[in-house]
Each structure stands twice: as C-alpha cells, then as structure tokens.
Short mmCIF file of C-alpha atoms in Angstrom, two decimals:
data_model
loop_
_atom_site.label_atom_id
_atom_site.label_comp_id
_atom_site.label_asym_id
_atom_site.label_seq_id
_atom_site.Cartn_x
_atom_site.Cartn_y
_atom_site.Cartn_z
CA MET D 169 18.01 51.04 60.99
CA LEU D 170 14.69 49.46 62.14
CA ILE D 171 11.61 50.68 60.37
CA GLY D 172 8.38 50.30 62.32
CA TYR D 173 4.97 49.26 61.06
CA GLU D 174 3.84 52.88 61.02
CA ALA D 175 6.40 53.44 58.18
CA ILE D 176 6.16 50.22 56.37
CA LEU D 177 2.37 49.94 56.02
CA PRO D 178 1.91 53.25 54.15
CA LEU D 179 4.84 52.44 51.95
CA ALA D 180 3.25 49.04 51.23
CA LEU D 181 -0.10 50.56 50.57
CA THR D 182 1.41 53.10 48.09
CA THR D 183 3.38 50.25 46.40
CA GLY D 184 0.30 48.06 46.15
CA ASN D 185 -1.75 51.10 44.70
CA THR D 186 1.19 51.53 42.07
CA THR D 187 1.96 47.95 41.04
CA ASN D 188 -1.25 46.12 42.07
CA ARG D 189 0.94 43.63 43.79
CA THR D 190 1.72 42.67 47.39
CA PRO D 191 4.55 40.63 48.86
CA LYS D 192 4.14 36.99 48.25
CA GLU D 193 4.70 36.15 51.86
CA TRP D 194 1.40 37.94 52.53
CA SER D 195 -0.57 35.21 50.55
CA GLU D 196 0.74 32.52 52.60
CA ALA D 197 -0.99 31.11 55.76
CA ASN D 198 -0.32 28.11 58.12
CA ILE D 199 -3.73 26.45 58.71
CA ILE D 200 -4.54 24.65 62.02
CA LEU D 201 -7.64 22.77 62.61
CA ILE D 202 -10.09 23.40 65.56
CA HIS D 203 -12.41 20.55 66.58
CA LYS D 204 -15.92 21.84 66.75
CA LYS D 205 -18.07 18.92 67.84
CA GLY D 206 -18.84 15.25 67.00
CA ASP D 207 -16.53 12.54 65.84
CA PRO D 208 -12.97 13.61 66.03
CA LYS D 209 -12.19 11.24 63.17
CA ASN D 210 -14.58 13.14 60.75
CA ILE D 211 -12.73 16.04 59.08
CA SER D 212 -15.95 17.89 58.53
CA ASN D 213 -16.20 18.38 62.16
CA TYR D 214 -13.10 20.74 62.21
CA ARG D 215 -12.87 24.38 61.50
CA PRO D 216 -9.81 25.43 59.62
CA ILE D 217 -8.09 28.63 60.92
CA GLY D 218 -5.65 30.58 58.87
CA LEU D 219 -2.74 32.06 60.70
CA LEU D 220 -1.63 35.04 58.58
CA PRO D 221 1.30 37.34 58.96
CA ASN D 222 0.61 40.22 61.45
CA ILE D 223 1.86 42.85 59.04
CA TYR D 224 -0.50 41.59 56.43
CA LYS D 225 -3.40 41.79 58.84
CA LEU D 226 -2.64 45.40 59.49
CA PHE D 227 -2.30 46.03 55.86
CA SER D 228 -5.64 44.21 55.18
CA SER D 229 -7.29 46.34 57.85
CA MET D 230 -6.19 49.61 56.03
CA ILE D 231 -7.79 48.22 52.89
CA ASN D 232 -10.88 47.14 54.71
CA ASN D 233 -11.27 50.55 56.18
CA ARG D 234 -11.36 52.05 52.59
CA LEU D 235 -13.77 49.42 51.22
CA SER D 236 -16.17 49.01 54.09
CA PRO D 237 -18.06 52.49 53.37
CA ILE D 238 -18.28 51.46 49.75
CA ILE D 239 -19.84 48.10 50.55
CA GLU D 240 -21.95 49.37 53.46
CA ALA D 241 -23.57 51.92 51.20
CA LYS D 242 -25.19 49.12 49.25
CA GLN D 243 -26.25 47.05 52.17
CA PRO D 244 -30.06 46.82 52.81
CA ILE D 245 -31.61 46.99 56.17
CA GLU D 246 -32.30 43.26 56.02
CA GLN D 247 -28.54 42.52 56.52
CA SER D 248 -27.38 42.83 59.98
CA GLY D 249 -24.13 40.80 59.92
CA PHE D 250 -20.70 42.44 60.17
CA ARG D 251 -22.24 45.88 60.43
CA LYS D 252 -21.67 48.59 62.85
CA GLY D 253 -24.80 49.33 64.86
CA TYR D 254 -26.65 46.01 63.94
CA SER D 255 -27.18 42.90 66.03
CA THR D 256 -28.81 39.51 65.89
CA ILE D 257 -31.18 40.91 68.57
CA ASP D 258 -32.59 43.29 65.95
CA HIS D 259 -33.86 40.54 63.73
CA ILE D 260 -34.94 38.22 66.64
CA HIS D 261 -37.16 41.09 67.86
CA THR D 262 -38.57 41.71 64.38
CA ILE D 263 -39.40 38.03 63.91
CA GLU D 264 -41.09 37.90 67.39
CA LEU D 265 -43.17 40.98 66.50
CA ILE D 266 -44.23 39.53 63.12
CA ILE D 267 -45.18 36.31 64.65
CA GLU D 268 -47.27 38.09 67.31
CA LYS D 269 -49.04 40.18 64.74
CA TYR D 270 -49.88 37.33 62.50
CA GLN D 271 -51.30 35.34 65.40
CA GLU D 272 -53.27 38.30 66.45
CA LEU D 273 -54.77 38.71 63.03
CA GLN D 274 -55.18 34.98 62.65
CA ARG D 275 -53.31 34.90 59.30
CA PRO D 276 -50.98 31.98 58.15
CA LEU D 277 -47.29 32.60 58.23
CA TYR D 278 -44.30 30.56 56.97
CA ILE D 279 -40.78 31.05 58.08
CA THR D 280 -37.83 29.17 56.62
CA PHE D 281 -34.40 29.23 58.20
CA ILE D 282 -31.46 28.85 55.83
CA ASP D 283 -27.81 28.30 56.52
CA TYR D 284 -25.19 27.69 53.76
CA GLN D 285 -22.82 24.92 54.63
CA LYS D 286 -19.20 26.14 54.71
CA ALA D 287 -20.31 29.33 52.87
CA PHE D 288 -17.05 31.26 53.52
CA ASP D 289 -15.05 28.24 52.18
CA SER D 290 -17.05 27.58 49.04
CA VAL D 291 -17.36 30.84 47.14
CA THR D 292 -15.39 31.14 43.84
CA HIS D 293 -12.80 33.84 43.46
CA SER D 294 -14.48 34.93 40.20
CA SER D 295 -17.62 35.69 42.14
CA ILE D 296 -15.52 37.92 44.50
CA TRP D 297 -14.30 40.04 41.64
CA GLU D 298 -17.82 40.21 40.08
CA SER D 299 -19.40 41.27 43.41
CA LEU D 300 -16.81 43.95 44.07
CA LYS D 301 -17.27 45.39 40.61
CA GLU D 302 -21.13 45.51 41.20
CA HIS D 303 -20.37 47.37 44.37
CA GLU D 304 -18.24 49.83 42.43
CA VAL D 305 -15.06 49.20 44.29
CA PRO D 306 -12.26 50.84 42.46
CA ASP D 307 -10.21 48.56 40.15
CA ILE D 308 -7.07 49.47 42.03
CA TYR D 309 -8.27 47.68 45.25
CA ILE D 310 -9.83 44.93 43.30
CA ASN D 311 -6.46 44.15 41.76
CA ILE D 312 -4.62 44.27 45.10
CA ILE D 313 -7.17 41.69 46.49
CA LYS D 314 -6.63 39.54 43.27
CA SER D 315 -3.02 39.73 43.79
CA ILE D 316 -3.32 38.21 47.20
CA TYR D 317 -5.91 35.68 46.23
CA ASN D 318 -4.20 34.43 43.02
CA THR D 319 -1.06 33.37 44.89
CA ASN D 320 -3.09 32.30 48.05
CA ILE D 321 -1.03 29.49 49.71
CA GLY D 322 -1.97 27.31 52.77
CA ARG D 323 0.07 24.72 54.68
CA ILE D 324 -1.86 22.45 57.10
CA LYS D 325 -0.10 22.53 60.50
CA LEU D 326 -0.42 19.26 62.57
CA GLU D 327 2.63 17.94 64.25
CA THR D 328 4.68 19.22 61.28
CA LEU D 329 4.00 21.82 58.66
CA GLY D 330 2.55 20.24 55.56
CA PRO D 331 3.24 21.05 51.84
CA ALA D 332 2.05 24.16 50.26
CA LEU D 333 -1.47 24.04 48.75
CA HIS D 334 -2.96 26.55 46.29
CA ILE D 335 -6.31 27.63 47.65
CA GLU D 336 -8.76 28.27 44.74
CA ARG D 337 -11.96 28.83 46.72
CA GLY D 338 -13.31 30.64 49.68
CA VAL D 339 -12.51 33.93 51.52
CA ARG D 340 -9.34 33.92 53.53
CA GLN D 341 -9.74 32.64 57.19
CA GLY D 342 -8.66 35.28 59.74
CA ASP D 343 -8.33 38.04 57.21
CA PRO D 344 -10.01 41.44 58.20
CA LEU D 345 -11.32 41.79 54.68
CA SER D 346 -13.19 38.44 54.48
CA SER D 347 -16.37 39.56 56.25
CA THR D 348 -16.68 42.64 54.00
CA ILE D 349 -16.09 40.66 50.91
CA PHE D 350 -18.58 37.92 51.93
CA ILE D 351 -21.57 40.17 52.68
CA ALA D 352 -20.86 41.99 49.27
CA ILE D 353 -21.10 38.49 47.54
CA LEU D 354 -24.39 37.69 49.40
CA GLU D 355 -25.85 41.01 48.35
CA SER D 356 -24.95 40.43 44.60
CA LEU D 357 -26.67 37.02 45.03
CA MET D 358 -29.88 38.56 46.62
CA ASN D 359 -29.99 41.34 44.03
CA GLY D 360 -30.45 38.80 41.29
CA LEU D 361 -33.78 37.40 42.92
CA ASP D 362 -37.17 38.75 42.06
CA TRP D 363 -39.12 38.38 45.32
CA SER D 364 -41.04 41.68 44.84
CA LYS D 365 -44.37 39.94 44.81
CA THR D 366 -43.69 37.89 47.84
CA VAL D 367 -43.67 40.18 50.66
CA LEU D 368 -45.39 40.73 54.06
CA HIS D 369 -47.21 44.02 54.39
CA ILE D 370 -47.05 45.26 58.03
CA LYS D 371 -47.98 48.95 58.79
CA GLY D 372 -46.68 50.05 55.43
CA ALA D 373 -43.45 48.03 55.67
CA HIS D 374 -42.73 45.43 53.18
CA LEU D 375 -40.50 42.47 54.15
CA ASN D 376 -39.70 39.03 52.75
CA HIS D 377 -36.40 38.04 54.41
CA LEU D 378 -33.80 38.88 57.00
CA ARG D 379 -30.07 38.23 57.00
CA PHE D 380 -27.17 37.75 59.41
CA ALA D 381 -24.12 37.21 57.19
CA ASP D 382 -25.14 33.84 55.56
CA ASP D 383 -27.95 32.96 57.95
CA LEU D 384 -31.24 33.76 56.01
CA THR D 385 -34.66 33.84 57.39
CA LEU D 386 -37.37 33.76 54.61
CA LEU D 387 -40.98 35.04 55.27
CA SER D 388 -44.31 34.33 53.25
CA GLU D 389 -47.87 33.89 53.87
CA THR D 390 -48.37 30.76 51.59
CA VAL D 391 -46.54 27.47 51.30
CA ASN D 392 -46.33 27.98 47.39
CA GLU D 393 -44.71 31.41 47.84
CA MET D 394 -42.17 29.84 50.26
CA GLN D 395 -41.44 27.10 47.79
CA SER D 396 -40.79 29.59 44.97
CA MET D 397 -38.49 31.53 47.19
CA THR D 398 -36.28 28.67 48.20
CA GLU D 399 -36.15 27.19 44.76
CA SER D 400 -34.99 30.61 43.30
CA LEU D 401 -32.50 31.00 46.15
CA GLN D 402 -31.16 27.53 45.46
CA LYS D 403 -30.88 28.25 41.75
CA ALA D 404 -29.12 31.53 42.26
CA SER D 405 -26.69 29.87 44.68
CA ARG D 406 -25.79 27.24 42.08
CA GLU D 407 -25.09 30.01 39.50
CA MET D 408 -22.72 31.59 42.06
CA ASP D 409 -20.96 28.15 42.57
CA HIS D 410 -22.34 27.42 45.90
CA LYS D 411 -23.60 24.09 44.51
CA SER D 412 -21.07 21.93 46.23
CA ASN D 413 -22.33 23.12 49.54
CA PRO D 414 -26.14 22.99 49.58
CA VAL D 415 -28.16 25.03 51.97
CA GLU D 416 -29.45 23.64 55.23
CA ARG D 417 -33.27 24.47 55.51
CA THR D 418 -35.76 24.39 58.42
CA THR D 419 -39.31 25.64 57.83
CA ARG D 420 -41.59 26.52 60.53
CA GLN D 421 -45.38 27.32 60.12
CA GLU D 422 -47.46 29.54 62.31
CA LYS D 423 -50.97 28.13 62.38
CA GLU D 424 -54.04 30.57 61.94
CA GLY D 425 -55.16 31.85 65.33
CA GLY D 426 -52.97 29.04 67.06
CA ARG D 427 -49.80 28.32 68.76
CA PRO D 428 -46.65 27.84 66.53
CA LEU D 429 -45.85 24.37 65.12
CA THR D 430 -42.11 24.01 65.71
CA ARG D 431 -39.64 21.04 65.52
CA TRP D 432 -37.35 22.80 68.25
CA GLU D 433 -40.30 22.73 70.72
CA GLU D 434 -40.58 18.92 70.38
CA ASP D 435 -36.69 18.54 70.98
CA LEU D 436 -36.93 20.83 74.07
CA LYS D 437 -39.74 18.83 75.64
CA ARG D 438 -37.94 15.48 75.21
CA SER D 439 -34.82 17.12 76.58
CA ALA D 440 -36.14 19.05 79.44
CA GLY D 441 -39.13 16.95 80.43
CA SER D 442 -42.42 18.18 81.98
CA ASP D 443 -40.96 21.35 83.14
CA TRP D 444 -39.62 22.41 79.64
CA TYR D 445 -41.80 25.54 79.57
CA SER D 446 -40.70 27.03 82.74
CA ILE D 447 -37.11 26.27 81.93
CA ALA D 448 -37.43 27.87 78.41
CA GLN D 449 -38.94 31.02 80.16
CA ASP D 450 -36.27 31.54 82.54
CA ARG D 451 -33.88 33.93 80.89
CA GLN D 452 -31.13 33.41 83.67
CA LYS D 453 -30.77 29.92 82.44
CA TRP D 454 -30.49 30.64 78.72
CA ALA D 455 -26.71 31.10 78.87
CA SER D 456 -26.16 27.72 80.35
CA LEU D 457 -28.84 25.74 78.31
CA GLU D 458 -26.56 25.02 75.24
CA GLU D 459 -23.68 24.15 77.47
CA ALA D 460 -25.86 21.71 79.66
CA PHE D 461 -27.29 20.07 76.56
CA THR D 462 -23.85 19.67 74.87
CA GLN D 463 -22.39 17.98 77.75
CA THR D 464 -25.26 15.79 79.20
CA GLY D 465 -27.87 15.73 76.40
CA SER D 466 -30.33 17.16 78.82
CA LEU D 467 -31.68 20.79 79.59
CA VAL D 468 -32.49 19.73 83.21
CA ASP D 469 -30.15 20.63 86.06
CA GLN D 470 -28.24 17.56 87.11
#
C-alpha cells in the first residue's frame, strides 16, 4: 500500500512534535557549486547550493508556516527582506526621499551601505537557538530544528559524490526555513544596539537604518555618529560570531546644498563615457545595463 505525502507529512510532524527528532536522511544534503563570476579557480567565486530531499522541504514548509507569524510579529518596519508585502523598492524610494529632503534643507547626510560577506553561511548554530528563544518560538519547534542541524551532513557533488561533512555553521541552503531563521538572527543582533540617539527626524518619523535581509543602510547627520554606528555594529557582529566574515562597507556623503558625492558615479562615467547621464536616466535601459557591463566592461551600446 502506497502512502502519499498528504498522509506522511502530518504523521512526521506529529512524530517530530512528540520525539523532537526527524529522520536522519532529512539532515543530509548533496551540495553542488554554482560559479557566480570571476576566476573559476577561486573557490570563493562559487555559491554552494544544497539539494535537500523533497519530502523534507515540504515538512520544513509546514514548520515555517507555523514559525513565520511568530517571527514576523517582532520584525520592525526597517526590515523588508523575506516579508510579504515588502519590497526593495520601498527602501529605495525612502532613501530617495530622504536625500531629496536633506538637499532641499541644505543639511549634511551620511549613508553607509553594509553587506555581510557570506552571512547565511557564517552564523553559528548557537546564535540560531538563542535568537529563536528571544522571539518566543515554542521549545518544541526549536528542538525539531536542533535535531535537523545537529546531524546536518553535506556531500560535495562534483564528478562524483564526496565524503560526508558535518556542517557546524550557517543556515541550510535551499531550506524554506532558512530565510525566516536568518531575519530572526539579524533582529536579535540589531536589538542589542543602542542607536536611539542617532536618528534622522523627518516629519515626526525617526529613522537611522534600513534593512533588506543582510543588506543594511545606515543613516546619520554627522561622520562621528556614522563611525559610532558602524563600530557598534561590527562589535555586535563579532559577538554573534560573524567575525570570520567581516562586513563590506561603502559610505556615501551628501554635501550641504550640493550634488551627491558618490563612488558609483565616477565608475559610471568611466564606463559609459560622456553620455553617462542620459544613459543612467533611460529607465528602459536599466535592465540591460548590468548585463552589458558584465560582458563588455562598458555601459555603452556596442
């Protein structure tokens, strides 16, 4: 007699709730490497993708459906990553409005863009449990996730399947739960920062940063405030064991009453030539700009 997923998954969920254990096969993944860009001989230019059992991903989705409302309830408006009804466009529009307003008022503005290197791969499992506890996730679900992670095994698949490797860091690649877990971890990190005195005041709103998953944008009116924010974030990241993967940081300054000073503008000018401004303003070309630059090193039509 064959039993379909619709019968197996509720049984597995009930068993997991009772024993806090899942089948060991669900903790195993075959890992393939996808080349992103750059030197193919440099291993850091590859993205690992975990191929998980389909039945596990269905089970994980069921757990995620129960955890998401709990994690979502504690997410601030600054976070727009992995959330229904949110988009990168929201934050881009917000930043554009802030820049316009500060230029209009002729006030200084500092913006720092931060991206954690390999953030999803670097978090420790202990920080996962602590964060889920802080978000008041029931112990029964934490224990089920622990069961999966404590026996997390990966095998690199090249021409043949490599030996089993016990994975002790990071959230699982390709797991429906991973994005929910990650934004919970980042929220726990941000909660430990005291940035209450470093805020922009715009029509009654108070803002000092924006987030999209692990991409952060910090906002301040002075260079000293910005320095303090980045240093405290770096310290908190080390305490949560991100220290092996330091943040990448790009700071942009808006001059008082003047045009923005930006590094990307100089790159664009060099790439696109004298017509850089008209090219940048042509929205119809936006979709092809990155592809053109990647393939030819130029933003000008060939």
